[in-house]
Amino acid sequence: MGFKRLTTGTAIAAVLSSATLAPAFAQTAPQASAPQAAGALNPAAEDAPVRATEEARFQLSDGVIATVNDRIITGFDLRQRILMIIMMSQVQPTPETLPALQQQALNDLVDERLQAQEIAKFEQLKISDQEVDRELATMAREVGLSVEDYLRFVQQGGIQLPAFRESIRTRLGWSDLTVGRFRDRARVSATQVDQAMRQLTESATKPQYLIGEIYLDAARVGGMQEAINGARQLTAQMVQGAPFQNVARQFSSAPSAARGGDAGWVVQGTVQPALQAALDVLEVGQLSNPIVVEGGVYIIYMRDKRAGAATSHVSLKQVMVELPETATEAEIAAATARLNSIRSGLTCSNILEQGRDQEGLMASDLGEADISDLLPQFQQVARSAEVGSISDPVRSPLGLHLLAVCDRRVGGPEVPSRQQIENRLQGQNFAMLGRRYLRDLREDALIEIKQ
């Protein structure tokens, strides 16, 4: 079953001491310049830690505000989680942002309780203190701090270390659980990788956008209007300097949240029309206004853009009949008939063997080349023929050729490798399966929000 969001009036007043919220955290990242129409963002602010100028002072009532099956969530738990989100995202706790902070904190705590209950069912899923320490070291390194300084920041933000460590322990345990449970289902086939690489190649000449994304799921935050309001507040906070990556990690429901909202290169025409309209007008370094789509709201950060990949590479093999440029029509017709007679039985794997076994034919592996560097007569086949196909006879100054198109890829230093594409697809599969797993746990759980 689902759960209702807390009301924003007396519930917040009962949990937080709002008089001390504004000065609780000071923004250390450079402030962005005045926002442009779409909202300007300073990328240099990404990953900067937040400093606490004074310890946040909160009321410490431990009243129960929610139950998740047989586990309780107290006002103290909620305050601690709000402080964690503030520290991680650098979103300032103002009267306008408190509803979104509170709802996100409550959602996180409910999910965490469900995850911890599920993890407890598996004896082998025990996350040691050493594993938590290693994760803390990684988190500290990512923001350029020692572990000691990082933990000092955490404590200065009013966060108690036992709760912080327990949150990390549950996150690591859930990751291990989902990987172990879905390893076979998340596996990516060679066909899927081939398809992704083919799509990348086919779209090489189209405009491309390197974007960050934040997606607020309306069902998760209490409705579409709440998603819109939350997106507006987050946009305002990022324009004022809150790092996009940090905000994405804490608030986004997209699979890219774990990567700080990194959605990678997006090709023109492959996203929803509302998102494409924003991509068409955003300049590099700009943050979009909230974009309403079915089911939720997006915020897009334009990190970079390009007209298309500069090069496209193809791997070719050939069988040919040598013919001088002065060959007669009869000689060309005879060579054409000879090549057509063997064409149907040729593949990339046997073309060289077949060609070398027959008198009067020459076979060679042309290797991989930039399509623009090939003979003009070869370029059309290299650009448009399906990978694995054998061309019709192609005339060149050297003779008559059958070309086997054995691979094609986009060139350039920014193009992902086959392994990178496989890793990205597998990560997306794990994220999707993990969300479904948690959704099923939530639907089967008894969750009660106290009024």
Short mmCIF file of C-alpha atoms in Angstrom, two decimals:
data_model
loop_
_atom_site.label_atom_id
_atom_site.label_comp_id
_atom_site.label_asym_id
_atom_site.label_seq_id
_atom_site.Cartn_x
_atom_site.Cartn_y
_atom_site.Cartn_z
CA MET A 1 0.00 0.00 0.00
CA GLY A 2 1.05 3.59 -0.44
CA PHE A 3 1.27 6.35 2.13
CA LYS A 4 0.14 9.93 2.49
CA ARG A 5 2.51 12.87 2.62
CA LEU A 6 2.75 14.85 5.81
CA THR A 7 0.91 18.13 5.95
CA THR A 8 3.18 21.15 5.82
CA GLY A 9 1.73 23.19 8.67
CA THR A 10 1.66 21.78 12.18
CA ALA A 11 3.58 18.66 11.19
CA ILE A 12 6.69 20.67 10.24
CA ALA A 13 6.37 22.88 13.27
CA ALA A 14 6.23 19.80 15.46
CA VAL A 15 9.35 18.32 13.94
CA LEU A 16 11.66 21.26 13.20
CA SER A 17 12.58 24.43 14.97
CA SER A 18 12.12 26.74 12.01
CA ALA A 19 13.59 29.77 13.74
CA THR A 20 17.09 28.30 13.38
CA LEU A 21 16.80 26.77 9.92
CA ALA A 22 18.06 29.62 7.77
CA PRO A 23 21.51 30.03 9.37
CA ALA A 24 22.03 26.31 9.91
CA PHE A 25 24.23 25.84 6.84
CA ALA A 26 26.31 28.34 4.89
CA GLN A 27 26.93 27.85 1.16
CA THR A 28 30.64 27.67 0.37
CA ALA A 29 30.44 27.01 -3.37
CA PRO A 30 30.80 30.03 -5.68
CA GLN A 31 27.49 31.70 -6.34
CA ALA A 32 26.20 31.54 -9.88
CA SER A 33 25.67 34.75 -11.78
CA ALA A 34 22.15 36.09 -12.18
CA PRO A 35 20.07 33.42 -13.90
CA GLN A 36 19.30 33.73 -17.58
CA ALA A 37 15.89 32.85 -18.98
CA ALA A 38 16.52 29.15 -18.48
CA GLY A 39 18.53 29.54 -15.28
CA ALA A 40 22.34 29.64 -15.22
CA LEU A 41 24.30 27.13 -13.20
CA ASN A 42 27.91 27.19 -12.10
CA PRO A 43 29.36 23.73 -12.80
CA ALA A 44 32.40 24.49 -10.66
CA ALA A 45 30.17 24.22 -7.62
CA GLU A 46 29.58 20.52 -8.20
CA ASP A 47 30.77 18.21 -5.40
CA ALA A 48 31.82 21.03 -3.07
CA PRO A 49 31.11 20.12 0.57
CA VAL A 50 28.80 22.23 2.65
CA ARG A 51 30.10 23.92 5.81
CA ALA A 52 28.05 24.45 8.90
CA THR A 53 28.54 27.86 10.48
CA GLU A 54 26.76 26.72 13.62
CA GLU A 55 25.23 23.49 14.80
CA ALA A 56 21.62 23.28 13.74
CA ARG A 57 19.33 23.37 16.77
CA PHE A 58 16.29 21.15 16.47
CA GLN A 59 13.68 20.04 18.92
CA LEU A 60 14.45 16.47 19.96
CA SER A 61 11.00 15.03 20.50
CA ASP A 62 11.07 11.32 19.75
CA GLY A 63 7.38 10.94 18.99
CA VAL A 64 6.45 8.30 16.43
CA ILE A 65 5.45 9.88 13.12
CA ALA A 66 5.22 6.71 10.99
CA THR A 67 5.37 2.93 11.17
CA VAL A 68 6.65 0.61 8.46
CA ASN A 69 5.43 -2.87 9.28
CA ASP A 70 6.83 -3.27 12.80
CA ARG A 71 9.51 -0.55 12.49
CA ILE A 72 8.91 3.00 13.67
CA ILE A 73 10.07 6.35 12.30
CA THR A 74 10.36 9.09 14.91
CA GLY A 75 10.56 12.84 14.67
CA PHE A 76 14.23 12.50 15.58
CA ASP A 77 14.79 10.11 12.66
CA LEU A 78 13.09 12.55 10.31
CA ARG A 79 15.19 15.50 11.51
CA GLN A 80 18.38 13.49 11.11
CA ARG A 81 17.46 12.51 7.55
CA ILE A 82 16.54 16.08 6.62
CA LEU A 83 19.96 17.19 7.88
CA MET A 84 21.64 14.48 5.79
CA ILE A 85 19.81 15.64 2.68
CA ILE A 86 20.73 19.26 3.38
CA MET A 87 24.38 18.34 3.83
CA MET A 88 24.51 16.14 0.73
CA SER A 89 22.49 18.35 -1.61
CA GLN A 90 23.36 21.83 -0.22
CA VAL A 91 19.72 22.81 -0.69
CA GLN A 92 19.08 25.52 1.88
CA PRO A 93 16.32 24.83 4.43
CA THR A 94 13.87 27.68 3.88
CA PRO A 95 10.10 27.78 4.42
CA GLU A 96 9.75 27.22 0.65
CA THR A 97 12.05 24.18 0.46
CA LEU A 98 10.99 22.50 3.70
CA PRO A 99 8.02 20.62 2.20
CA ALA A 100 10.25 19.03 -0.46
CA LEU A 101 12.99 18.29 2.07
CA GLN A 102 10.52 16.74 4.48
CA GLN A 103 8.79 14.62 1.83
CA GLN A 104 12.09 13.38 0.43
CA ALA A 105 13.34 12.54 3.93
CA LEU A 106 10.16 10.63 4.76
CA ASN A 107 10.27 8.71 1.47
CA ASP A 108 13.93 7.84 2.09
CA LEU A 109 13.23 6.61 5.61
CA VAL A 110 10.28 4.46 4.53
CA ASP A 111 12.35 2.93 1.73
CA GLU A 112 15.27 2.39 4.08
CA ARG A 113 13.11 0.62 6.65
CA LEU A 114 11.76 -1.68 3.93
CA GLN A 115 15.24 -2.35 2.61
CA ALA A 116 16.61 -3.12 6.07
CA GLN A 117 13.74 -5.52 6.77
CA GLU A 118 14.37 -7.35 3.50
CA ILE A 119 18.14 -7.48 4.04
CA ALA A 120 17.59 -9.01 7.49
CA LYS A 121 16.03 -12.06 5.84
CA PHE A 122 19.40 -13.09 4.40
CA GLU A 123 22.01 -14.24 6.91
CA GLN A 124 24.86 -13.79 4.44
CA LEU A 125 24.06 -10.11 3.90
CA LYS A 126 26.06 -8.66 6.76
CA ILE A 127 27.82 -5.37 6.02
CA SER A 128 30.86 -5.07 8.29
CA ASP A 129 32.14 -1.92 9.95
CA GLN A 130 35.18 -2.16 7.70
CA GLU A 131 32.99 -2.00 4.60
CA VAL A 132 31.22 1.07 5.97
CA ASP A 133 34.61 2.64 6.71
CA ARG A 134 35.74 2.02 3.12
CA GLU A 135 32.58 3.63 1.76
CA LEU A 136 33.09 6.65 4.03
CA ALA A 137 36.64 6.96 2.71
CA THR A 138 35.29 6.93 -0.85
CA MET A 139 32.68 9.57 -0.03
CA ALA A 140 35.32 11.78 1.58
CA ARG A 141 37.71 11.37 -1.34
CA GLU A 142 35.01 12.38 -3.83
CA VAL A 143 34.74 15.81 -2.17
CA GLY A 144 38.47 16.20 -1.60
CA LEU A 145 38.52 15.69 2.17
CA SER A 146 40.14 13.32 4.61
CA VAL A 147 37.81 10.96 6.43
CA GLU A 148 38.37 12.89 9.66
CA ASP A 149 37.44 16.23 8.06
CA TYR A 150 34.46 14.68 6.31
CA LEU A 151 33.07 13.24 9.53
CA ARG A 152 33.67 16.59 11.22
CA PHE A 153 31.47 18.22 8.55
CA VAL A 154 28.82 15.60 9.18
CA GLN A 155 28.80 16.26 12.92
CA GLN A 156 28.89 20.02 12.50
CA GLY A 157 25.71 19.66 10.46
CA GLY A 158 23.95 18.19 13.49
CA ILE A 159 24.04 14.63 12.15
CA GLN A 160 24.80 11.85 14.59
CA LEU A 161 27.40 9.44 13.28
CA PRO A 162 25.62 6.19 14.29
CA ALA A 163 22.56 7.13 12.20
CA PHE A 164 24.78 8.22 9.31
CA ARG A 165 26.76 4.97 9.37
CA GLU A 166 23.59 2.88 9.61
CA SER A 167 22.19 4.61 6.53
CA ILE A 168 25.38 3.73 4.63
CA ARG A 169 25.22 0.14 5.89
CA THR A 170 21.67 -0.27 4.58
CA ARG A 171 22.55 1.26 1.22
CA LEU A 172 25.48 -1.13 0.78
CA GLY A 173 23.40 -4.10 1.86
CA TRP A 174 20.61 -3.23 -0.57
CA SER A 175 23.12 -2.92 -3.40
CA ASP A 176 24.54 -6.35 -2.59
CA LEU A 177 21.04 -7.81 -2.35
CA THR A 178 19.85 -6.47 -5.70
CA VAL A 179 23.07 -7.47 -7.47
CA GLY A 180 22.88 -10.99 -6.07
CA ARG A 181 19.17 -11.36 -6.73
CA PHE A 182 19.13 -9.95 -10.26
CA ARG A 183 22.59 -10.79 -11.62
CA ASP A 184 21.23 -13.13 -14.29
CA ARG A 185 18.27 -10.92 -15.22
CA ALA A 186 20.43 -7.80 -15.49
CA ARG A 187 22.98 -9.45 -17.75
CA VAL A 188 23.32 -7.69 -21.11
CA SER A 189 23.46 -9.80 -24.26
CA ALA A 190 25.86 -9.24 -27.13
CA THR A 191 22.83 -8.46 -29.29
CA GLN A 192 21.77 -5.64 -26.96
CA VAL A 193 25.26 -4.17 -27.02
CA ASP A 194 25.36 -4.48 -30.82
CA GLN A 195 22.01 -2.71 -31.07
CA ALA A 196 23.15 0.11 -28.80
CA MET A 197 26.35 0.54 -30.79
CA ARG A 198 24.39 0.48 -34.05
CA GLN A 199 22.02 3.16 -32.75
CA LEU A 200 25.02 5.23 -31.69
CA THR A 201 26.52 4.92 -35.16
CA GLU A 202 23.26 5.69 -36.96
CA SER A 203 22.78 8.85 -34.90
CA ALA A 204 26.38 10.01 -35.28
CA THR A 205 25.52 12.87 -37.61
CA LYS A 206 22.64 14.25 -35.51
CA PRO A 207 23.00 17.00 -32.87
CA GLN A 208 23.86 15.58 -29.47
CA TYR A 209 23.57 16.94 -25.95
CA LEU A 210 25.54 16.03 -22.83
CA ILE A 211 22.99 16.53 -20.08
CA GLY A 212 22.33 16.16 -16.40
CA GLU A 213 18.81 15.26 -15.35
CA ILE A 214 16.67 15.40 -12.25
CA TYR A 215 13.31 13.66 -12.36
CA LEU A 216 10.68 14.13 -9.66
CA ASP A 217 8.15 11.31 -9.73
CA ALA A 218 4.73 12.82 -8.99
CA ALA A 219 3.50 9.62 -7.36
CA ARG A 220 6.45 9.61 -5.01
CA VAL A 221 6.27 13.23 -3.88
CA GLY A 222 2.52 13.47 -3.35
CA GLY A 223 1.11 14.57 -6.70
CA MET A 224 1.90 16.56 -9.83
CA GLN A 225 1.50 19.97 -8.21
CA GLU A 226 3.89 18.99 -5.42
CA ALA A 227 6.38 17.79 -8.06
CA ILE A 228 6.12 21.11 -9.92
CA ASN A 229 6.50 23.14 -6.73
CA GLY A 230 9.43 21.01 -5.61
CA ALA A 231 11.13 21.35 -8.99
CA ARG A 232 10.75 25.13 -8.87
CA GLN A 233 12.34 25.27 -5.44
CA LEU A 234 15.21 22.98 -6.42
CA THR A 235 15.83 25.02 -9.56
CA ALA A 236 15.97 28.22 -7.52
CA GLN A 237 18.42 26.59 -5.08
CA MET A 238 20.70 25.41 -7.88
CA VAL A 239 20.67 28.81 -9.56
CA GLN A 240 21.81 30.20 -6.21
CA GLY A 241 24.67 27.70 -6.05
CA ALA A 242 23.51 24.29 -4.81
CA PRO A 243 25.53 21.74 -6.87
CA PHE A 244 23.46 19.98 -9.52
CA GLN A 245 25.11 16.60 -8.92
CA ASN A 246 24.40 16.69 -5.20
CA VAL A 247 20.77 17.70 -5.68
CA ALA A 248 20.28 14.94 -8.26
CA ARG A 249 21.68 12.29 -5.93
CA GLN A 250 19.30 13.28 -3.16
CA PHE A 251 16.07 14.12 -5.00
CA SER A 252 16.00 12.50 -8.44
CA SER A 253 14.00 9.34 -9.12
CA ALA A 254 15.79 8.69 -12.43
CA PRO A 255 18.29 5.79 -12.70
CA SER A 256 20.99 8.42 -13.27
CA ALA A 257 20.60 9.71 -9.69
CA ALA A 258 23.39 7.42 -8.48
CA ARG A 259 25.70 9.11 -11.03
CA GLY A 260 24.77 12.61 -9.92
CA GLY A 261 22.18 12.94 -12.67
CA ASP A 262 24.64 12.14 -15.46
CA ALA A 263 22.46 11.05 -18.39
CA GLY A 264 25.37 11.04 -20.85
CA TRP A 265 25.09 12.09 -24.48
CA VAL A 266 21.50 12.28 -25.73
CA VAL A 267 20.77 12.29 -29.46
CA GLN A 268 18.27 14.69 -31.00
CA GLY A 269 14.87 13.10 -31.43
CA THR A 270 15.35 10.27 -28.91
CA VAL A 271 13.65 11.98 -25.95
CA GLN A 272 10.09 13.12 -25.22
CA PRO A 273 8.96 16.18 -27.21
CA ALA A 274 8.80 18.39 -24.11
CA LEU A 275 12.40 17.54 -23.26
CA GLN A 276 13.55 17.98 -26.86
CA ALA A 277 12.02 21.46 -26.91
CA ALA A 278 14.15 22.36 -23.89
CA LEU A 279 17.30 20.83 -25.38
CA ASP A 280 16.80 22.90 -28.54
CA VAL A 281 17.00 26.21 -26.65
CA LEU A 282 19.32 25.53 -23.71
CA GLU A 283 22.86 26.85 -23.96
CA VAL A 284 25.85 25.11 -22.38
CA GLY A 285 25.87 25.83 -18.63
CA GLN A 286 22.14 26.57 -18.45
CA LEU A 287 19.58 24.93 -16.23
CA SER A 288 16.07 24.42 -17.56
CA ASN A 289 12.90 25.52 -15.90
CA PRO A 290 10.78 22.58 -14.65
CA ILE A 291 9.55 20.47 -17.59
CA VAL A 292 6.23 18.70 -16.99
CA VAL A 293 5.89 15.25 -18.57
CA GLU A 294 3.49 12.41 -17.98
CA GLY A 295 4.05 11.15 -14.45
CA GLY A 296 6.43 13.81 -13.20
CA VAL A 297 8.72 16.78 -13.74
CA TYR A 298 12.24 17.04 -15.19
CA ILE A 299 15.01 19.56 -14.63
CA ILE A 300 17.72 19.47 -17.33
CA TYR A 301 21.26 20.84 -17.06
CA MET A 302 23.01 21.37 -20.41
CA ARG A 303 26.61 20.31 -19.80
CA ASP A 304 27.79 20.34 -23.42
CA LYS A 305 26.51 19.95 -26.96
CA ARG A 306 27.93 19.03 -30.34
CA ALA A 307 26.81 18.84 -33.96
CA GLY A 308 27.64 15.12 -34.21
CA ALA A 309 30.58 12.78 -34.13
CA ALA A 310 33.39 13.87 -36.41
CA THR A 311 34.21 10.46 -37.79
CA SER A 312 32.65 7.10 -38.53
CA HIS A 313 34.75 3.97 -38.88
CA VAL A 314 34.00 0.78 -40.80
CA SER A 315 35.66 -2.62 -41.05
CA LEU A 316 35.64 -4.08 -44.57
CA LYS A 317 36.71 -7.29 -46.28
CA GLN A 318 36.59 -7.84 -50.03
CA VAL A 319 36.72 -10.26 -52.92
CA MET A 320 37.62 -8.70 -56.26
CA VAL A 321 38.28 -9.33 -59.90
CA GLU A 322 41.07 -7.15 -61.22
CA LEU A 323 39.95 -5.06 -64.20
CA PRO A 324 41.76 -2.14 -65.79
CA GLU A 325 39.91 1.11 -66.32
CA THR A 326 39.97 0.28 -70.06
CA ALA A 327 38.04 -3.00 -69.58
CA THR A 328 35.29 -3.61 -72.10
CA GLU A 329 31.61 -3.92 -71.23
CA ALA A 330 31.81 -7.63 -71.95
CA GLU A 331 34.70 -8.06 -69.50
CA ILE A 332 32.82 -6.10 -66.83
CA ALA A 333 29.67 -8.17 -67.42
CA ALA A 334 31.63 -11.41 -67.10
CA ALA A 335 33.26 -10.28 -63.86
CA THR A 336 29.88 -9.19 -62.50
CA ALA A 337 28.36 -12.58 -63.26
CA ARG A 338 31.34 -14.32 -61.62
CA LEU A 339 30.99 -12.34 -58.37
CA ASN A 340 27.20 -12.64 -58.26
CA SER A 341 27.50 -16.41 -58.55
CA ILE A 342 29.32 -16.65 -55.21
CA ARG A 343 27.80 -13.64 -53.42
CA SER A 344 24.91 -15.44 -51.70
CA GLY A 345 27.25 -17.82 -49.89
CA LEU A 346 29.62 -15.22 -48.53
CA THR A 347 29.82 -13.92 -44.96
CA CYS A 348 32.32 -11.86 -43.02
CA SER A 349 33.74 -15.05 -41.54
CA ASN A 350 34.29 -16.95 -44.82
CA ILE A 351 34.78 -14.32 -47.51
CA LEU A 352 38.58 -14.41 -47.37
CA GLU A 353 38.77 -18.20 -47.48
CA GLN A 354 36.22 -18.44 -50.31
CA GLY A 355 37.95 -15.76 -52.36
CA ARG A 356 41.42 -17.22 -51.99
CA ASP A 357 40.27 -20.70 -52.96
CA GLN A 358 39.03 -19.65 -56.39
CA GLU A 359 41.22 -18.90 -59.37
CA GLY A 360 40.99 -15.41 -60.76
CA LEU A 361 39.76 -13.83 -57.52
CA MET A 362 41.65 -11.78 -54.97
CA ALA A 363 40.57 -11.58 -51.32
CA SER A 364 41.81 -9.17 -48.69
CA ASP A 365 40.97 -7.75 -45.28
CA LEU A 366 40.81 -3.98 -45.65
CA GLY A 367 40.75 -3.52 -41.87
CA GLU A 368 39.12 -0.59 -40.12
CA ALA A 369 39.18 2.83 -41.71
CA ASP A 370 37.54 6.22 -41.46
CA ILE A 371 34.78 6.12 -44.07
CA SER A 372 35.91 9.47 -45.47
CA ASP A 373 39.32 7.95 -46.27
CA LEU A 374 37.92 5.15 -48.45
CA LEU A 375 37.66 5.15 -52.21
CA PRO A 376 34.63 7.26 -53.22
CA GLN A 377 33.08 4.15 -54.80
CA PHE A 378 33.23 2.33 -51.44
CA GLN A 379 31.84 5.11 -49.23
CA GLN A 380 28.14 4.64 -49.97
CA VAL A 381 28.31 0.94 -49.10
CA ALA A 382 30.40 1.68 -46.01
CA ARG A 383 27.88 4.27 -44.75
CA SER A 384 24.56 2.60 -45.45
CA ALA A 385 24.92 -1.19 -45.82
CA GLU A 386 23.90 -3.33 -42.85
CA VAL A 387 26.70 -4.75 -40.74
CA GLY A 388 27.31 -8.33 -41.84
CA SER A 389 25.99 -7.80 -45.37
CA ILE A 390 27.73 -8.38 -48.70
CA SER A 391 27.42 -5.61 -51.26
CA ASP A 392 26.51 -5.83 -54.91
CA PRO A 393 29.55 -5.65 -57.20
CA VAL A 394 31.19 -2.22 -56.93
CA ARG A 395 33.35 -0.83 -59.78
CA SER A 396 36.57 1.01 -58.97
CA PRO A 397 39.65 1.94 -61.04
CA LEU A 398 41.24 -1.28 -59.75
CA GLY A 399 38.50 -3.71 -60.67
CA LEU A 400 35.14 -5.09 -59.49
CA HIS A 401 34.61 -5.71 -55.77
CA LEU A 402 32.26 -7.48 -53.38
CA LEU A 403 32.49 -5.65 -50.04
CA ALA A 404 31.67 -7.29 -46.70
CA VAL A 405 30.72 -4.69 -44.07
CA CYS A 406 31.89 -6.46 -40.90
CA ASP A 407 31.65 -3.65 -38.31
CA ARG A 408 30.85 0.01 -38.06
CA ARG A 409 31.35 2.42 -35.19
CA VAL A 410 31.45 6.09 -34.40
CA GLY A 411 34.97 7.39 -34.04
CA GLY A 412 36.46 10.03 -31.78
CA PRO A 413 37.85 10.10 -28.22
CA GLU A 414 34.45 10.67 -26.56
CA VAL A 415 32.77 7.64 -28.07
CA PRO A 416 32.14 4.93 -25.47
CA SER A 417 33.77 1.57 -25.91
CA ARG A 418 31.83 -1.66 -26.20
CA GLN A 419 32.62 -2.46 -22.56
CA GLN A 420 31.45 0.97 -21.41
CA ILE A 421 28.16 0.54 -23.27
CA GLU A 422 27.68 -2.91 -21.72
CA ASN A 423 28.40 -1.56 -18.22
CA ARG A 424 25.96 1.30 -18.68
CA LEU A 425 23.19 -1.00 -19.92
CA GLN A 426 23.75 -3.43 -17.06
CA GLY A 427 23.69 -0.59 -14.54
CA GLN A 428 20.38 0.59 -15.96
CA ASN A 429 18.98 -2.94 -15.66
CA PHE A 430 20.04 -3.23 -12.03
CA ALA A 431 18.52 0.18 -11.22
CA MET A 432 15.22 -0.71 -12.89
CA LEU A 433 14.99 -4.12 -11.20
CA GLY A 434 15.89 -2.61 -7.83
CA ARG A 435 13.13 0.00 -8.15
CA ARG A 436 10.59 -2.69 -9.02
CA TYR A 437 11.73 -4.79 -6.06
CA LEU A 438 11.30 -1.84 -3.68
CA ARG A 439 7.94 -0.93 -5.24
CA ASP A 440 6.68 -4.46 -4.61
CA LEU A 441 7.89 -4.33 -1.00
CA ARG A 442 6.11 -1.01 -0.53
CA GLU A 443 2.85 -2.32 -1.98
CA ASP A 444 2.91 -5.34 0.35
CA ALA A 445 3.90 -3.38 3.46
CA LEU A 446 1.73 -1.92 6.20
CA ILE A 447 2.75 1.74 6.24
CA GLU A 448 1.01 4.22 8.50
CA ILE A 449 1.68 7.94 8.72
CA LYS A 450 0.66 9.53 12.01
CA GLN A 451 -1.30 12.75 11.73
#
